Coordinates of C-alpha atoms in Angstrom, one line a residue:
X13 CA 0.0 0.0 0.0
X14 CA 1.6 3.3 -1.0
X15 CA 2.0 6.3 1.3
X16 CA -0.3 8.4 -0.9
X17 CA -4.0 8.5 -0.3
X18 CA -5.9 6.3 -2.7
X19 CA -8.4 8.1 -5.0
X20 CA -12.0 7.5 -4.1
X21 CA -13.7 4.9 -6.1
X22 CA -16.4 6.1 -8.6
X23 CA -19.6 4.1 -8.9
X24 CA -20.0 2.3 -12.2
X25 CA -23.8 2.2 -11.9
X26 CA -25.5 4.9 -14.1
X27 CA -28.9 4.6 -12.6
X28 CA -28.2 4.0 -8.9
X29 CA -25.5 4.6 -6.4
X30 CA -24.0 7.8 -5.0
X31 CA -26.3 10.8 -5.8
X32 CA -23.3 13.2 -6.0
X33 CA -23.8 16.7 -4.6
X34 CA -26.4 19.4 -4.9
X35 CA -25.8 21.5 -8.0
X36 CA -25.4 24.7 -6.0
X37 CA -22.8 23.1 -3.7
X38 CA -20.9 22.0 -6.9
X39 CA -20.9 25.6 -8.2
X40 CA -19.8 27.0 -4.8
X41 CA -16.9 24.5 -4.6
X42 CA -15.8 25.5 -8.1
X43 CA -16.0 29.2 -7.4
X44 CA -14.3 28.8 -4.1
X45 CA -11.2 27.3 -5.8
X46 CA -11.3 30.1 -8.3
X47 CA -11.3 32.6 -5.5
X48 CA -8.3 30.9 -4.0
X49 CA -6.5 31.0 -7.3
X50 CA -7.4 34.7 -7.7
X51 CA -6.1 35.5 -4.1
X52 CA -2.9 33.6 -4.8
X53 CA -2.3 35.6 -8.0
X54 CA -3.0 38.9 -6.2
X55 CA -0.6 37.9 -3.4
X56 CA 2.1 37.0 -6.0
X57 CA 1.7 40.3 -7.8
X58 CA 1.9 42.4 -4.5
X59 CA 4.8 40.5 -2.9
X60 CA 6.7 40.2 -6.1
X61 CA 5.9 43.7 -7.1
X62 CA 5.2 42.5 -10.7
X63 CA 4.4 45.2 -13.2
X64 CA 2.4 42.7 -15.3
X65 CA 0.7 39.4 -14.4
X66 CA -2.1 37.2 -15.5
X67 CA -5.7 36.6 -14.4
X68 CA -8.5 34.2 -15.2
X69 CA -11.2 36.1 -17.1
X70 CA -13.6 33.2 -18.2
X71 CA -13.8 29.5 -17.4
X72 CA -15.7 27.1 -19.6
X73 CA -16.4 23.5 -18.6
X74 CA -18.0 20.6 -20.5
X75 CA -19.0 18.2 -17.7
X76 CA -20.4 14.7 -18.3
X77 CA -22.6 14.0 -15.3
X78 CA -25.8 12.3 -14.1
X79 CA -28.6 14.7 -13.0
X80 CA -31.3 13.8 -10.5
X81 CA -34.0 15.6 -8.7
X82 CA -34.1 15.0 -4.9
X83 CA -37.2 16.8 -3.6
X84 CA -36.7 20.4 -4.7
X85 CA -32.9 20.1 -5.3
X86 CA -30.9 19.3 -8.4
X87 CA -28.1 16.9 -7.8
X88 CA -25.2 16.1 -10.1
X89 CA -22.7 13.2 -10.1
X90 CA -19.8 13.3 -12.5
X91 CA -19.7 10.3 -14.8
X92 CA -17.1 7.6 -14.3
X93 CA -15.2 5.6 -16.9
X94 CA -17.5 3.7 -19.2
X95 CA -20.7 5.5 -18.1
X96 CA -21.9 6.6 -21.5
X97 CA -25.4 7.5 -20.6
X98 CA -24.4 10.7 -18.7
X99 CA -25.8 14.1 -19.7
X100 CA -23.6 16.9 -21.0
X101 CA -23.5 20.0 -18.8
X102 CA -21.9 23.1 -20.3
X103 CA -20.8 25.8 -17.8
X104 CA -19.4 29.2 -18.6
X105 CA -18.2 31.2 -15.6
X106 CA -17.2 34.9 -15.9
X107 CA -16.1 37.6 -13.5
X108 CA -18.3 40.1 -11.7
X109 CA -17.5 43.1 -9.6
X110 CA -18.9 44.1 -6.2
X111 CA -21.2 46.8 -7.6
X112 CA -22.6 44.3 -10.0
X113 CA -23.3 41.9 -7.1
X114 CA -24.9 44.6 -5.0
X115 CA -27.2 45.6 -7.9
X116 CA -28.3 42.2 -9.0
X117 CA -28.1 39.9 -6.0
X118 CA -31.1 39.0 -3.7
X119 CA -31.3 41.2 -0.6
X120 CA -31.2 39.0 2.5
X121 CA -32.5 41.5 5.1
X122 CA -33.1 40.2 8.6
X123 CA -36.8 39.9 9.5
X124 CA -38.7 39.4 12.6
X125 CA -38.9 35.6 13.3
X126 CA -42.5 36.1 14.5
X127 CA -43.4 37.1 10.9
X128 CA -42.1 33.9 9.5
X129 CA -44.8 32.0 7.7
X130 CA -44.6 28.8 9.6
X131 CA -44.2 30.6 12.9
X132 CA -47.2 32.7 12.3
X133 CA -49.5 30.2 10.6
X134 CA -48.6 27.1 12.6
X135 CA -50.8 24.2 11.7
X136 CA -52.7 26.3 9.2
X137 CA -50.0 25.7 6.6
X138 CA -48.2 22.4 5.9
X139 CA -44.4 22.2 5.4
X140 CA -45.0 21.3 1.7
X141 CA -47.2 24.4 1.2
X142 CA -44.6 26.6 2.9
X143 CA -42.0 25.2 0.5
X144 CA -44.3 25.9 -2.5
X145 CA -44.6 29.5 -1.4
X146 CA -40.9 29.8 -0.8
X147 CA -40.3 28.7 -4.4
X148 CA -41.9 31.9 -5.7
X149 CA -40.0 34.0 -3.1
X150 CA -42.5 34.2 -0.3
X151 CA -40.9 33.7 3.1
X152 CA -42.7 36.1 5.5
X153 CA -46.1 37.4 6.2
X154 CA -45.2 40.8 4.9
X155 CA -44.3 39.3 1.5
X156 CA -47.5 37.3 1.4
X157 CA -49.4 40.5 2.2
X158 CA -47.7 42.4 -0.6
X159 CA -48.4 39.5 -2.9
X160 CA -52.1 39.5 -2.0
X161 CA -52.2 43.2 -3.0
X162 CA -50.3 43.0 -6.2
X163 CA -51.6 39.7 -7.7
X164 CA -54.8 37.7 -7.8
X165 CA -55.0 34.5 -5.8
X166 CA -55.6 32.4 -8.9
X167 CA -52.4 33.6 -10.5
X168 CA -50.3 33.1 -7.3
X169 CA -51.9 29.7 -6.9
X170 CA -50.8 28.6 -10.3
X171 CA -47.2 29.9 -9.7
X172 CA -47.0 28.2 -6.3
X173 CA -48.9 25.1 -7.6
X174 CA -51.3 25.3 -4.7
X175 CA -55.1 24.9 -4.7
X176 CA -56.7 28.4 -4.8
X177 CA -58.8 27.8 -1.7
X178 CA -55.7 26.8 0.3
X179 CA -53.8 29.8 -0.8
X180 CA -56.7 32.1 0.1
X181 CA -56.9 30.5 3.5
X182 CA -53.2 31.0 4.0
X183 CA -53.4 34.6 2.9
X184 CA -56.3 35.3 5.2
X185 CA -54.6 33.6 8.1
X186 CA -51.3 35.4 7.5
X187 CA -52.9 38.8 7.4
X188 CA -55.0 38.2 10.5
X189 CA -53.8 39.9 13.8
X190 CA -52.1 37.9 16.5
X191 CA -51.1 38.6 20.1
X192 CA -47.4 39.2 20.0
X193 CA -46.7 40.2 23.6
X194 CA -48.6 40.7 26.9
X195 CA -46.9 43.0 29.4
X196 CA -48.5 43.3 32.9
X197 CA -46.7 46.6 33.5
X198 CA -49.1 49.5 33.1
X199 CA -49.2 51.4 29.9
X200 CA -48.0 55.0 30.0
X201 CA -50.8 57.4 30.9
X202 CA -53.1 54.7 32.5
X203 CA -54.7 55.9 35.7
X204 CA -54.4 53.5 38.6
X205 CA -51.8 51.3 36.7
X206 CA -54.1 48.3 36.6
X207 CA -54.2 47.8 32.8
X208 CA -51.9 45.6 30.8
X209 CA -50.1 46.4 27.6
X210 CA -51.0 44.0 24.8
X211 CA -49.0 44.2 21.6
X212 CA -50.6 42.9 18.4
X213 CA -48.9 42.1 15.1
X214 CA -51.3 43.4 12.5
X215 CA -50.2 43.0 8.9
X216 CA -53.5 44.5 7.7
X217 CA -52.8 47.8 9.4
X218 CA -53.2 50.7 7.0
X219 CA -50.9 53.7 7.1
X220 CA -52.6 56.7 8.7
X221 CA -55.6 54.8 9.9
X222 CA -56.1 53.3 13.4
X223 CA -58.4 50.3 13.7
X224 CA -61.2 50.3 16.3
X225 CA -60.9 47.6 18.9
X226 CA -63.9 46.6 21.0
X227 CA -64.6 43.9 23.7
X228 CA -68.2 43.4 24.5
X229 CA -69.0 46.6 22.8
X230 CA -66.6 48.6 24.8
X231 CA -63.8 50.3 22.9
X232 CA -60.2 49.7 24.0
X233 CA -57.7 52.5 23.7
X234 CA -54.9 52.1 21.1
X235 CA -51.8 53.5 22.8
X236 CA -49.4 53.1 19.9
X237 CA -49.4 52.1 16.3
X238 CA -46.3 51.4 14.1
X239 CA -45.4 49.2 11.2
X240 CA -47.6 46.2 11.4
X241 CA -48.0 46.5 15.2
X242 CA -50.5 47.9 17.7
X243 CA -50.2 48.4 21.4
X244 CA -53.5 48.3 23.4
X245 CA -54.3 49.2 27.0
X246 CA -56.4 46.4 28.4
X247 CA -58.4 46.2 31.7
X248 CA -57.9 43.0 33.7
X249 CA -61.5 41.9 33.1
X250 CA -61.0 42.0 29.4
X251 CA -57.9 39.8 29.3
X252 CA -58.8 36.4 27.8
X253 CA -61.9 37.7 26.1
X254 CA -62.5 38.0 22.4
X255 CA -61.9 41.4 20.9
X256 CA -63.2 42.6 17.6
X257 CA -60.8 44.7 15.4
X258 CA -62.3 46.8 12.7
X259 CA -59.6 47.9 10.2
X260 CA -62.1 49.8 8.0
X261 CA -63.1 49.1 4.4
X262 CA -65.2 46.1 5.7
X263 CA -62.2 44.2 7.2
X264 CA -63.0 42.9 10.7
X265 CA -61.1 40.3 12.6
X266 CA -61.6 38.6 15.9
X267 CA -58.9 37.8 18.4
X268 CA -58.7 36.5 22.0
X269 CA -56.6 38.7 24.2
X270 CA -54.2 36.2 25.5
X271 CA -50.5 35.6 24.9
X272 CA -49.8 33.9 21.5
X273 CA -53.4 33.9 20.4
X274 CA -54.0 34.0 16.6
X275 CA -56.9 35.9 15.2
X276 CA -59.3 35.1 12.3
X277 CA -61.3 37.2 10.0
X278 CA -65.0 37.8 10.8
X279 CA -66.9 34.9 9.2
X280 CA -69.2 37.1 7.2
X281 CA -66.3 39.2 5.9
X282 CA -64.1 36.1 5.3
X283 CA -66.7 34.7 2.9
X284 CA -66.8 38.0 1.0
X285 CA -63.0 38.2 0.9
X286 CA -62.7 34.7 -0.7
X287 CA -64.9 35.8 -3.7
X288 CA -62.9 36.5 -6.9

């Protein structure tokens, strides 16, 4: 046995065996090595103080590989000797600058975990349905709300490959209010200090318009309103009871005033909202 590491054996089976690697991992590994080569050439030029050197402008590859779908991922396995049934994959890599990346790359801004689709909708949406929405770029309640305003449910359903009624239910559930936090400390300005501060996440909140919140016909004061959030001042006897939130324009939701509670649209309004 030689002192050198033996090369890994390549499967000779074209239809079964090792799946290879996800295609994005393959591309990342390839560009990582190119990055290392670029860094080494830059170091050589700086240390050696070379007035002229060389760089890689374009890379073209003609890869023979087997391609498979594993759930939503594309996997590739390079063909071994004698595996003639492999597909031909042609890759052409070129260089980009940082301004080009900033202009064209997807923005991965941090978002509140509480606005995550699965976190907000819970059992109202399945893992597969969440993946179907993520395929068309919907990861948060805010994105689903924007999609609801900009496109019809039937168009979105076709893109996400979801039944229209399930998508409508998800949209309605995502935009319904929920209790985000209950703080027993008195709200600023409350006389006697017996009221609690209840913070609601409200994706349907319209700019410049405060919703009316009532419990048993009694209106609750809205202490603060900001982007998709409301702070209410709630008497002890109203905690745990169902509140009605009127957003205007016929949008009315119901919500139990307890920590973590999820609201729903008023049944009569929900039926109207589902109509095309």
